[in-house]
mmCIF file of C-alpha atoms and ligand atoms in Angstrom:
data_model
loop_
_atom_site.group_PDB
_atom_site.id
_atom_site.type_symbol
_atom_site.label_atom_id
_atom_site.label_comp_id
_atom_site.label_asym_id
_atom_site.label_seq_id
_atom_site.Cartn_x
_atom_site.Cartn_y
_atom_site.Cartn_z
ATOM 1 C CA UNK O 174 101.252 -146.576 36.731
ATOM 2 C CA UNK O 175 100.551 -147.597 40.667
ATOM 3 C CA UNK O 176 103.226 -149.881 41.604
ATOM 4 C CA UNK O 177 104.372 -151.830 44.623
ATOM 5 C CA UNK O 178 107.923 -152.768 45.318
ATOM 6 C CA UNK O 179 108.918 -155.580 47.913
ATOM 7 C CA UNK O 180 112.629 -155.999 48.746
ATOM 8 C CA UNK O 181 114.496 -152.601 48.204
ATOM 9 C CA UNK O 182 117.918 -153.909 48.594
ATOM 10 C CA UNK O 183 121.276 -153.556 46.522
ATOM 11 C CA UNK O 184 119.123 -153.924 43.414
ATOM 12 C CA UNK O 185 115.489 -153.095 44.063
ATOM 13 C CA UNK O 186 116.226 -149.874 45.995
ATOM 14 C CA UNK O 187 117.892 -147.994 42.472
ATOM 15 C CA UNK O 188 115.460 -149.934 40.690
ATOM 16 C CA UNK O 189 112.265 -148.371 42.675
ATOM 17 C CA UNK O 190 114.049 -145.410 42.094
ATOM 18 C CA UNK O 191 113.976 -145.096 38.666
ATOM 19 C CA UNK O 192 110.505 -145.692 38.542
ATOM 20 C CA UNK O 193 109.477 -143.302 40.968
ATOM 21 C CA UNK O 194 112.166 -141.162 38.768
ATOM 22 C CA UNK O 195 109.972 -141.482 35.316
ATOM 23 C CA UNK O 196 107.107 -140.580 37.117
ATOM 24 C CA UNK O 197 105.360 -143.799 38.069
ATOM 25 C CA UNK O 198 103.659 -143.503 41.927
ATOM 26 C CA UNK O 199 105.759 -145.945 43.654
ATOM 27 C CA UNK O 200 104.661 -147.311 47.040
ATOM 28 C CA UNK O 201 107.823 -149.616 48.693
ATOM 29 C CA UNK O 202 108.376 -152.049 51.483
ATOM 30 C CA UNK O 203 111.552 -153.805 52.902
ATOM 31 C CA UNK O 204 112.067 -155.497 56.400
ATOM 32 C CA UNK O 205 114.981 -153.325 56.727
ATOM 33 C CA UNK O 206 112.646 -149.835 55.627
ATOM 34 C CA UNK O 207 115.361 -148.317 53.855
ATOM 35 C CA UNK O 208 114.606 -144.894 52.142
ATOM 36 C CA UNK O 209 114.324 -144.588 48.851
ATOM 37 C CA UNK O 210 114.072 -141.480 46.882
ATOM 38 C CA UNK O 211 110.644 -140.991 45.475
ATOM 39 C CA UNK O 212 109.459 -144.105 46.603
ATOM 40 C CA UNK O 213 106.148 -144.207 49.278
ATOM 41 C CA UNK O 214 107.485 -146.460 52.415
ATOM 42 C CA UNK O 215 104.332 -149.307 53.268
ATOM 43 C CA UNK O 216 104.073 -150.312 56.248
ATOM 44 C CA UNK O 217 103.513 -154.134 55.192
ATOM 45 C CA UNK O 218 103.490 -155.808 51.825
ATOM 46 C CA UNK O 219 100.414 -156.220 51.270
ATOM 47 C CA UNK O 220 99.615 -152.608 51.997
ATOM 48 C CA UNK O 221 102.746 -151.621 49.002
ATOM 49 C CA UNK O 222 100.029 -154.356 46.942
ATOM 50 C CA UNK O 223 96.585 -152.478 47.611
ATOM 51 C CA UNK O 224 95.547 -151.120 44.688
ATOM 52 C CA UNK O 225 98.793 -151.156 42.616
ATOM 53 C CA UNK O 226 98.654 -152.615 38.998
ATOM 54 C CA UNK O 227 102.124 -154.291 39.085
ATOM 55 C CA UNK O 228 103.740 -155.466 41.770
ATOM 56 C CA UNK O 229 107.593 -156.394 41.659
ATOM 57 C CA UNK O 230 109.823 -158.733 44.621
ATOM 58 C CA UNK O 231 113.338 -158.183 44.509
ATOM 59 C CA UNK O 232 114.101 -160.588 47.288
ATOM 60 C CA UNK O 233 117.217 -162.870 48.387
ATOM 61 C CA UNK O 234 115.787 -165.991 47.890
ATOM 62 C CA UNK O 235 112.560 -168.650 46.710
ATOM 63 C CA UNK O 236 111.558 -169.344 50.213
ATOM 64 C CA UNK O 237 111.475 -165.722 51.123
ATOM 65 C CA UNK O 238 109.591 -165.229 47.697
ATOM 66 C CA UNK O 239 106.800 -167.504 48.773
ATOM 67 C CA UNK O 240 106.201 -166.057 51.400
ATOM 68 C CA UNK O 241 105.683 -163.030 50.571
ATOM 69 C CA UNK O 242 103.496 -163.715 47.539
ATOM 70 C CA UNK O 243 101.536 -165.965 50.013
ATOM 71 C CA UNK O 244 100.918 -162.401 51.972
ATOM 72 C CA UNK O 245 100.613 -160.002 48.528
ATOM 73 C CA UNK O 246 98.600 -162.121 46.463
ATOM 74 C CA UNK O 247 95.038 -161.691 48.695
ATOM 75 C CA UNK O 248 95.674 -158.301 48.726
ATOM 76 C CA UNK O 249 96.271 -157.530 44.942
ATOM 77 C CA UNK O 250 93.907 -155.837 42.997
ATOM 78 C CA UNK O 251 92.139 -157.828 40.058
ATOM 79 C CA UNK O 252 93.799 -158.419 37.185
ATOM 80 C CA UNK O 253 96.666 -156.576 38.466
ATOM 81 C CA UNK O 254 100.800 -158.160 37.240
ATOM 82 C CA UNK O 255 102.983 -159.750 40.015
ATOM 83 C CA UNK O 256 106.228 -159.597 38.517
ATOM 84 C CA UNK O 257 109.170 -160.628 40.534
ATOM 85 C CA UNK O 258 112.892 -159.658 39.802
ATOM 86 C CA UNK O 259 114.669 -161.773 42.220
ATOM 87 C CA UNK O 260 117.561 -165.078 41.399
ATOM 88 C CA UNK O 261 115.004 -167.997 42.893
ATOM 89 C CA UNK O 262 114.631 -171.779 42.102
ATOM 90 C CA UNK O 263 112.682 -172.951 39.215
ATOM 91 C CA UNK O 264 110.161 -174.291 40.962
ATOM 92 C CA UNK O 265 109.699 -171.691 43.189
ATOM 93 C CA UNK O 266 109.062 -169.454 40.401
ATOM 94 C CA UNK O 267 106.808 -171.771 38.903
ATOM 95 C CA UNK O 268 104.562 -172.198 42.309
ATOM 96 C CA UNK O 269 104.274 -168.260 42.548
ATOM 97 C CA UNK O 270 102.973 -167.278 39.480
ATOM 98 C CA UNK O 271 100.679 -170.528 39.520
ATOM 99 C CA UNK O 272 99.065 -168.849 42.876
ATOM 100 C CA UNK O 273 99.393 -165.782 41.066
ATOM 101 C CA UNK O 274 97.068 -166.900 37.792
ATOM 102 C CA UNK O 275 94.726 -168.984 40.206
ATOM 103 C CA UNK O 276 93.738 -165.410 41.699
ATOM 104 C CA UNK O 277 92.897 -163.973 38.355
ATOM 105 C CA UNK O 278 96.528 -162.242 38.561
ATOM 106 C CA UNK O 279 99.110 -161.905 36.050
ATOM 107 C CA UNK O 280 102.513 -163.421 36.831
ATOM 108 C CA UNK O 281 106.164 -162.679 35.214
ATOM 109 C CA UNK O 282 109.389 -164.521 36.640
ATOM 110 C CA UNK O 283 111.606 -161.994 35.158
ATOM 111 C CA UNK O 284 115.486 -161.848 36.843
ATOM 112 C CA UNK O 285 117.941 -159.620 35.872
ATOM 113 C CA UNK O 286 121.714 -159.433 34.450
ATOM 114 C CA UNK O 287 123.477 -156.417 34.851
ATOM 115 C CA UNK O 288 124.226 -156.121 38.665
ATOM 116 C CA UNK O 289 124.117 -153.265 41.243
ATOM 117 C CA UNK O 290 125.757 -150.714 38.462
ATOM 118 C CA UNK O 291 122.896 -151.608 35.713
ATOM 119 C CA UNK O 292 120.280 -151.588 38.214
ATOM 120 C CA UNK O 293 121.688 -147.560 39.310
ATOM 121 C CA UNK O 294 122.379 -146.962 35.327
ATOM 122 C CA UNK O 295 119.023 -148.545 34.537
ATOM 123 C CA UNK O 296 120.433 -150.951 31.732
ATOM 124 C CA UNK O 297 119.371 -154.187 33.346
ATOM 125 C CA UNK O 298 119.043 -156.852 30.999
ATOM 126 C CA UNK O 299 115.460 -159.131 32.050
ATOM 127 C CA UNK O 300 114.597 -162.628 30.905
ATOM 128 C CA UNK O 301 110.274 -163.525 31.023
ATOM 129 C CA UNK O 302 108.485 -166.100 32.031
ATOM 130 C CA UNK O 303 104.819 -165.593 31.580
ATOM 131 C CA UNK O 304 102.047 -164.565 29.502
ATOM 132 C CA UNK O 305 102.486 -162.298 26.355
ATOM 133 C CA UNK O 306 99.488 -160.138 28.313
ATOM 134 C CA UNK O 307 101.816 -159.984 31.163
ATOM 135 C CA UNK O 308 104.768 -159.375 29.361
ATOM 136 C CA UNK O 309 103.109 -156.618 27.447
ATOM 137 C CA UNK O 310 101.475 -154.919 30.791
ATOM 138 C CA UNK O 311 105.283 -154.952 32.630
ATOM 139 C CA UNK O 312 107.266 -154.169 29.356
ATOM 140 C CA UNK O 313 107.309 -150.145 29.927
ATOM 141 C CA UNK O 314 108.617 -150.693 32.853
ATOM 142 C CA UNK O 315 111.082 -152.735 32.079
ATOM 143 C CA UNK O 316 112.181 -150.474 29.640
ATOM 144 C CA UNK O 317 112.555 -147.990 32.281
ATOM 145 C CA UNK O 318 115.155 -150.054 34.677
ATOM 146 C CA UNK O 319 116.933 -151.958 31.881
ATOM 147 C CA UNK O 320 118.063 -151.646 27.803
ATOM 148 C CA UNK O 321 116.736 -154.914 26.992
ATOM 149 C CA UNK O 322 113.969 -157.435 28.143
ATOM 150 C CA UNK O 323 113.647 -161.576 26.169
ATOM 151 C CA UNK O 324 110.291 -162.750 26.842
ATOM 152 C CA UNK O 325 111.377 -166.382 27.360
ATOM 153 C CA UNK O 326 108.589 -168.498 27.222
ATOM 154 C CA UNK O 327 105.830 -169.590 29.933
ATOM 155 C CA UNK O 328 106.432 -169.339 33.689
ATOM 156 C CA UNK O 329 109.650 -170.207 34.938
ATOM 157 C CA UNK O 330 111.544 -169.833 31.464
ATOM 158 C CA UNK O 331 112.920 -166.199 32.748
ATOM 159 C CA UNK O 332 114.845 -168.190 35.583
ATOM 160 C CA UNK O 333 115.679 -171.157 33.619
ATOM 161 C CA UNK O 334 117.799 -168.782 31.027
ATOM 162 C CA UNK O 335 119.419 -167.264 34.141
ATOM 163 C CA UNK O 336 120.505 -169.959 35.648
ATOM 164 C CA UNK O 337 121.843 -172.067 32.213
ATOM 165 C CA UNK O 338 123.359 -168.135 31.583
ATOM 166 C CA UNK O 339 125.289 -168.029 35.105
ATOM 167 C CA UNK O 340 126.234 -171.985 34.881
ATOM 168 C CA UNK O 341 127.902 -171.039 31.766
ATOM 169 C CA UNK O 342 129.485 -168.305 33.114
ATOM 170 C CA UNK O 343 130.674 -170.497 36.211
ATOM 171 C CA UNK O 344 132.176 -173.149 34.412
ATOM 172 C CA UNK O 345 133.992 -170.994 32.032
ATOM 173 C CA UNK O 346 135.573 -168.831 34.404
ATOM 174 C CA UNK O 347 137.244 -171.539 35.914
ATOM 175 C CA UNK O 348 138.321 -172.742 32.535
ATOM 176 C CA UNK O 349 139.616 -169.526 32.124
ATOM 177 C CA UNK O 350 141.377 -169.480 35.454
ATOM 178 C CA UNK O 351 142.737 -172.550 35.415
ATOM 179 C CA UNK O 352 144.520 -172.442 31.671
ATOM 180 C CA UNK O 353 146.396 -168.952 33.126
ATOM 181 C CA UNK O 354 147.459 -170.681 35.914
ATOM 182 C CA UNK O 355 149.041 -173.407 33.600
ATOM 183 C CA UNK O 356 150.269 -171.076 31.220
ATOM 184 C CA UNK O 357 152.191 -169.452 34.108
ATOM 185 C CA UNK O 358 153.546 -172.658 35.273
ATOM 186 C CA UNK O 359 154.419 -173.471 31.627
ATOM 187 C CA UNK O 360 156.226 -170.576 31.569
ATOM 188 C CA UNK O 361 153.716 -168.472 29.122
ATOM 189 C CA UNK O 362 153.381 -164.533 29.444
ATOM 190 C CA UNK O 363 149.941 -163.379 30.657
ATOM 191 C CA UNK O 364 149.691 -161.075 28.040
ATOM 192 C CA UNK O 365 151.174 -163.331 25.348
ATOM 193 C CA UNK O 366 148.279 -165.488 26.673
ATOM 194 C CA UNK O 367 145.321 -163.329 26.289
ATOM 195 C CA UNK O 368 146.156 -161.831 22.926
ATOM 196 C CA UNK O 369 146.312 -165.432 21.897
ATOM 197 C CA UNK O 370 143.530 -166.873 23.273
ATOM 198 C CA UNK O 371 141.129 -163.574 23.083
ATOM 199 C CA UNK O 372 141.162 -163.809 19.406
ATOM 200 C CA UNK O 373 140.938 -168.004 18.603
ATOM 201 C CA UNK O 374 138.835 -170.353 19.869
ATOM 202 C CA UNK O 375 139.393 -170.574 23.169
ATOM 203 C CA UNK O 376 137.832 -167.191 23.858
ATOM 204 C CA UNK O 377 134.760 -166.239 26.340
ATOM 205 C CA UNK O 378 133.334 -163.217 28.374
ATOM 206 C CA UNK O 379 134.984 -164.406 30.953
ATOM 207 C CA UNK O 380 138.544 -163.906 29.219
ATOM 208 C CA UNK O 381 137.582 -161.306 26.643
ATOM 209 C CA UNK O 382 135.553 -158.923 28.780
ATOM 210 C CA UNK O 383 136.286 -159.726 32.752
ATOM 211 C CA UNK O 384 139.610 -161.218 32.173
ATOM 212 C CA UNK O 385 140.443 -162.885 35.769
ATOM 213 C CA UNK O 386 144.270 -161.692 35.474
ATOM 214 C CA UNK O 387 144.999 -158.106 36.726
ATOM 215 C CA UNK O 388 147.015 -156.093 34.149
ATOM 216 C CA UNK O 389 145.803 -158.001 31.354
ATOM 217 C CA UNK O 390 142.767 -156.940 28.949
ATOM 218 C CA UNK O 391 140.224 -154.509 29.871
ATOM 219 C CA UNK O 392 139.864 -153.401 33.099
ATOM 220 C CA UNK O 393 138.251 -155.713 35.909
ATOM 221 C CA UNK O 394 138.135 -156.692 39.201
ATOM 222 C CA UNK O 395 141.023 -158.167 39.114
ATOM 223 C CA UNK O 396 142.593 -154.862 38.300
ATOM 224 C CA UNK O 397 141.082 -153.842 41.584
ATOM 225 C CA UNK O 398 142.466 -156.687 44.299
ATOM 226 C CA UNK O 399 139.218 -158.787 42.845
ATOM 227 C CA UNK O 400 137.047 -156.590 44.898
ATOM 228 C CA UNK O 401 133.193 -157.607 43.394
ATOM 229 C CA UNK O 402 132.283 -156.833 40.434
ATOM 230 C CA UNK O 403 130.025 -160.801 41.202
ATOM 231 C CA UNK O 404 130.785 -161.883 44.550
ATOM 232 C CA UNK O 405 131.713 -165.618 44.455
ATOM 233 C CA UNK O 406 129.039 -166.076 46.624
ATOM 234 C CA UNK O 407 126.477 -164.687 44.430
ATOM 235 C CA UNK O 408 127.967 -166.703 41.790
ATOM 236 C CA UNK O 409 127.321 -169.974 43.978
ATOM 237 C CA UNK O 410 123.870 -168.866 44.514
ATOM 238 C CA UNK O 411 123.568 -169.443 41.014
ATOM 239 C CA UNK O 412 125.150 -172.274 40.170
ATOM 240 C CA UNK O 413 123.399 -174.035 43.586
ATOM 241 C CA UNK O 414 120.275 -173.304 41.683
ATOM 242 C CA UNK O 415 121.013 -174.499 38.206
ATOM 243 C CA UNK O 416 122.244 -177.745 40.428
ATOM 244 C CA UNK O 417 118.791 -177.695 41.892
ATOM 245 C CA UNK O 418 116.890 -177.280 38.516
ATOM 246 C CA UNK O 419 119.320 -180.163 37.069
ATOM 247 C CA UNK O 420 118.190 -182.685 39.811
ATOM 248 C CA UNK O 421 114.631 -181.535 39.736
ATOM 249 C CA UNK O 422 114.559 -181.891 35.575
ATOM 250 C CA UNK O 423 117.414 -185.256 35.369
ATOM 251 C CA UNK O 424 119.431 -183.038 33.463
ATOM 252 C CA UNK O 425 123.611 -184.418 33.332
ATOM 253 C CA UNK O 426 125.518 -181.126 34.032
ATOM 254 C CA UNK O 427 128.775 -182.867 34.949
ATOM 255 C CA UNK O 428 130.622 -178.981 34.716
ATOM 256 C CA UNK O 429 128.319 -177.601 36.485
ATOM 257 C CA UNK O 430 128.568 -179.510 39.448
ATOM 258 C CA UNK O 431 131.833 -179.448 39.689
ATOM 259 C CA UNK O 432 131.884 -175.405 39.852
ATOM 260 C CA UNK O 433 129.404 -175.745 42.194
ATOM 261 C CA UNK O 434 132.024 -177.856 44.167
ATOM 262 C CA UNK O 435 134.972 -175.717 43.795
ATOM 263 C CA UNK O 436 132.467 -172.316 44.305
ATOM 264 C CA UNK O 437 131.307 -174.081 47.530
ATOM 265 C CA UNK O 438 135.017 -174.584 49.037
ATOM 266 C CA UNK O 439 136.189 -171.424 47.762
ATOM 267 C CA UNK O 440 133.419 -169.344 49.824
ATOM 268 C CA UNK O 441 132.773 -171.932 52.445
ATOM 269 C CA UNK O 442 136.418 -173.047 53.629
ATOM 270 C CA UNK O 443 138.571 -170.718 51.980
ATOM 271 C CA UNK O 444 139.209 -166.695 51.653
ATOM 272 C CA UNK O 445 136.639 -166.418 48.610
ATOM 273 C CA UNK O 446 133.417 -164.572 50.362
ATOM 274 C CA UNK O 447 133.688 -160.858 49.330
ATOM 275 C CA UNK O 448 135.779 -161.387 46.602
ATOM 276 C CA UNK O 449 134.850 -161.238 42.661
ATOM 277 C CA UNK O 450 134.353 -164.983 41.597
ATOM 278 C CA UNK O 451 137.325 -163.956 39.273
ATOM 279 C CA UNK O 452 139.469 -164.552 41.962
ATOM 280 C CA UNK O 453 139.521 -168.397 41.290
ATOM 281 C CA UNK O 454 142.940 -167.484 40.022
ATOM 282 C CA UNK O 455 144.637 -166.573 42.708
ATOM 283 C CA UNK O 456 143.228 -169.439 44.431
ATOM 284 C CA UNK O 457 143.750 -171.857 41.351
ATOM 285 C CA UNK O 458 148.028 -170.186 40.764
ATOM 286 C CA UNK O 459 148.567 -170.739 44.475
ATOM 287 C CA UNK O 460 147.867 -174.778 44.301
ATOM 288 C CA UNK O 461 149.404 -177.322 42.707
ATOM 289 C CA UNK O 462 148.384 -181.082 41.699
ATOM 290 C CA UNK O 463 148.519 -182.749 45.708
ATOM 291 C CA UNK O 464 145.339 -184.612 47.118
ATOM 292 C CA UNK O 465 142.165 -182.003 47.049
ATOM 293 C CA UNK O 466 143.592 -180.166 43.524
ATOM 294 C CA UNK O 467 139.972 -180.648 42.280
HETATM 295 P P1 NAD M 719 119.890 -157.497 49.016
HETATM 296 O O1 NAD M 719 120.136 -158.456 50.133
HETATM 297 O O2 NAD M 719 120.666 -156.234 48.933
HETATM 298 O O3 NAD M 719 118.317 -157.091 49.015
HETATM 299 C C1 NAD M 719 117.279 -157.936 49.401
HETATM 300 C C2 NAD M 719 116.314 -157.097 50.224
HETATM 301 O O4 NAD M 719 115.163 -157.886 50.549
HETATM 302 C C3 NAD M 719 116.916 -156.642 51.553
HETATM 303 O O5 NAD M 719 116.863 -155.219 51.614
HETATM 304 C C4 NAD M 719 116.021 -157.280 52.611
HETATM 305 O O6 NAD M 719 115.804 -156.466 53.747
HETATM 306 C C5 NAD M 719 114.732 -157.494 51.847
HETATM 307 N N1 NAD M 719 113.868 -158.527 52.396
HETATM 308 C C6 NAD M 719 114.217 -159.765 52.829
HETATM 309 N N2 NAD M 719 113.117 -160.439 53.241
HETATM 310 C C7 NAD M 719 112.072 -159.602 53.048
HETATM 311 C C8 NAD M 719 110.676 -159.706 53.293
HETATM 312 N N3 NAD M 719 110.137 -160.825 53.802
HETATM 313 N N4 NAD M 719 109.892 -158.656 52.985
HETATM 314 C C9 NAD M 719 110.435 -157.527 52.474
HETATM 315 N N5 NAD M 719 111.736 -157.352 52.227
HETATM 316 C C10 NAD M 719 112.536 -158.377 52.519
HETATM 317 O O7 NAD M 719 120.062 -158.352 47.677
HETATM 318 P P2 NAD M 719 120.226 -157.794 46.178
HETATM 319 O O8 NAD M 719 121.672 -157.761 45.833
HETATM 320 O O9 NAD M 719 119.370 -156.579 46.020
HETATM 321 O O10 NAD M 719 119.622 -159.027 45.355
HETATM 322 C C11 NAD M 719 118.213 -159.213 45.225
HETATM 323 C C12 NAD M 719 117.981 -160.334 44.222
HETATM 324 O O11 NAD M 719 118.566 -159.981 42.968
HETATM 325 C C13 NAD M 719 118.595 -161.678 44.617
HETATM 326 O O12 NAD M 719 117.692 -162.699 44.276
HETATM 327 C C14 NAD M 719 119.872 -161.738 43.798
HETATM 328 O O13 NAD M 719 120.278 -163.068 43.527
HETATM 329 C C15 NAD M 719 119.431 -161.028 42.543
HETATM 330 N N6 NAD M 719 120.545 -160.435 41.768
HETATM 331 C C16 NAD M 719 121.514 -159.716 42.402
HETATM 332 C C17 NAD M 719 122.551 -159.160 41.668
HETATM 333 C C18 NAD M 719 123.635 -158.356 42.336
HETATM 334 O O14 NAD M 719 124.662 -158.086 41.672
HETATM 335 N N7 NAD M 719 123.464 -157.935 43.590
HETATM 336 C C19 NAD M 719 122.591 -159.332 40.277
HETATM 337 C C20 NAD M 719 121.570 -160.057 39.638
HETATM 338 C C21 NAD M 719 120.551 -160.595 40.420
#
């Protein structure tokens, strides 16, 4: 297949490379022109879009998305599959494949789980938004940079399971964080803690599989000074968008604005950029119940 990739960062770069890698003619653009093994640098986005019959964006953010489907779209060929990858807004997802369909195109929002390592290992896990004809054009190639793809629903339903995913994910790891940091002031061992909790009804990813407490359970960041693993900030990327969806939709996500609260101090006033978002513990153990606990 002819493909153009826009935005060959952390997680587009190995991505484009494991297309190029099963033998798909891969033609790639990023601002910062990184090189990419097997991959054709463009010198604009719209030239990676000439002629290709799927194009994919794995970009930071919604605004940047626009933008550069406002550029790619004119130049894509008919019929041809925009597809982007990226974490964006709801409704920026929406408004891009919307352009995308009003140019006779096909449009997938399809983001990934899986991080940096599954986009290398190509065992991404995508949730899609879009048409079934879509879904059915971009499949191989999903196959091809992940183990497992959910078509969703219509446009938009790819980033809406994200972002209800990752709000999950928020809120429970500070559950998690904050019931080991009263355990510890109640006097409870760690590991007394987890085999406890791991196995009754209190249990999660977050404890079972990327238990926040080094030592304890399998190994995680937190067995490695909480170096990421999921940056915090990454993690308040996402919940900042499921807080975004929640206003745009009147949706009451009392939990999830809270973690968006204590995500936002963490990174914003605190020591928590460039750490795993596991590290809530730390921060969580070292405070008690004065003014500001919450
Ligand atoms: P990154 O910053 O490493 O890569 C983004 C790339 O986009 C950069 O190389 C940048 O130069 C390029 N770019 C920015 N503006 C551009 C433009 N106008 N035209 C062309 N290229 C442009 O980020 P990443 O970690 O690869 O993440 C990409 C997306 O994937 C984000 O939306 C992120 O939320 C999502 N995501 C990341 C992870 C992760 O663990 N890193 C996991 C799941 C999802």
């Amino acid at each position: 297949m002819k493909i153009g990739f826009i935005g060959l960062g952390n997680m587009g770069g190995p991505m484009a490379r494991n297309l190029a890698a099963a033998g798909h003619q891969v033609a790639g653009f990023d601002l910062a022109a990184p090189v990419i093994e097997g991959v054709t640098p463009a010198a604009t986005a719209a030239e990676a879009a000439a002629g290709a019959e799927v194009i994919i964006t794995m970009l930071p953010n919604g605004q940047i998305l626009r933008a550069v489907a406002a550029e790619v779209i004119p130049a894509m060929a008919p019929g041809a599959v925009f597809c982007d990858c990226s974490t964006v807004d709801v409704d920026s997802a929406r408004a891009v494949a919307e352009q995308a369909v009003a140019a006779g195109l096909g449009a997938l929002d399809a983001p990934v789980s899986g991080g940096v390592g599954g986009a290398a290992a190509g065992t991404l896990t995508f949730m899609v938004g879009g048409s079934d004809a879509a879904f059915a054009t971009v499949s191989p190639l999903f196959d091809i940079m992940g183990q497992k793809a959910v078509h969703c629903g219509e446009s938009g339903a790819g980033q809406a399971a994200k972002i209800c995913n990752n709000m999950i994910l928020g809120v429970t790891m500070i559950a998690t964080c904050e019931a080991f940091a009263l355990a510890d002031k109640l006097g409870l061992d760690r590991q007394k803690m987890f085999d406890v909790v791991s196995t009754s009804s209190g249990y999660s990813w977050s404890l079972n599989a990327y238990c926040p407490a080094p030592g304890v359970g399998p190994t995680s960041p937190a067995d490695n000074d909480y170096k990421p693993g999921f940056a915090a900030e990454l993690m308040l990327k996402d919940l900042r968008l499921s807080q975004q969806a929640a206003e745009s939709a009147d949706a009451d996500t009392p939990m999830g604005q809270l973690a968006t609260a204590l995500y936002t101090a963490f990174v914003e006033d605190e020591d928590g950029r460039g750490r795993d978002f596991s590290a809530m513990l730390p921060r969580l153990s070292a405070r008690g119940r004065g003014p500001g606990s919450a």
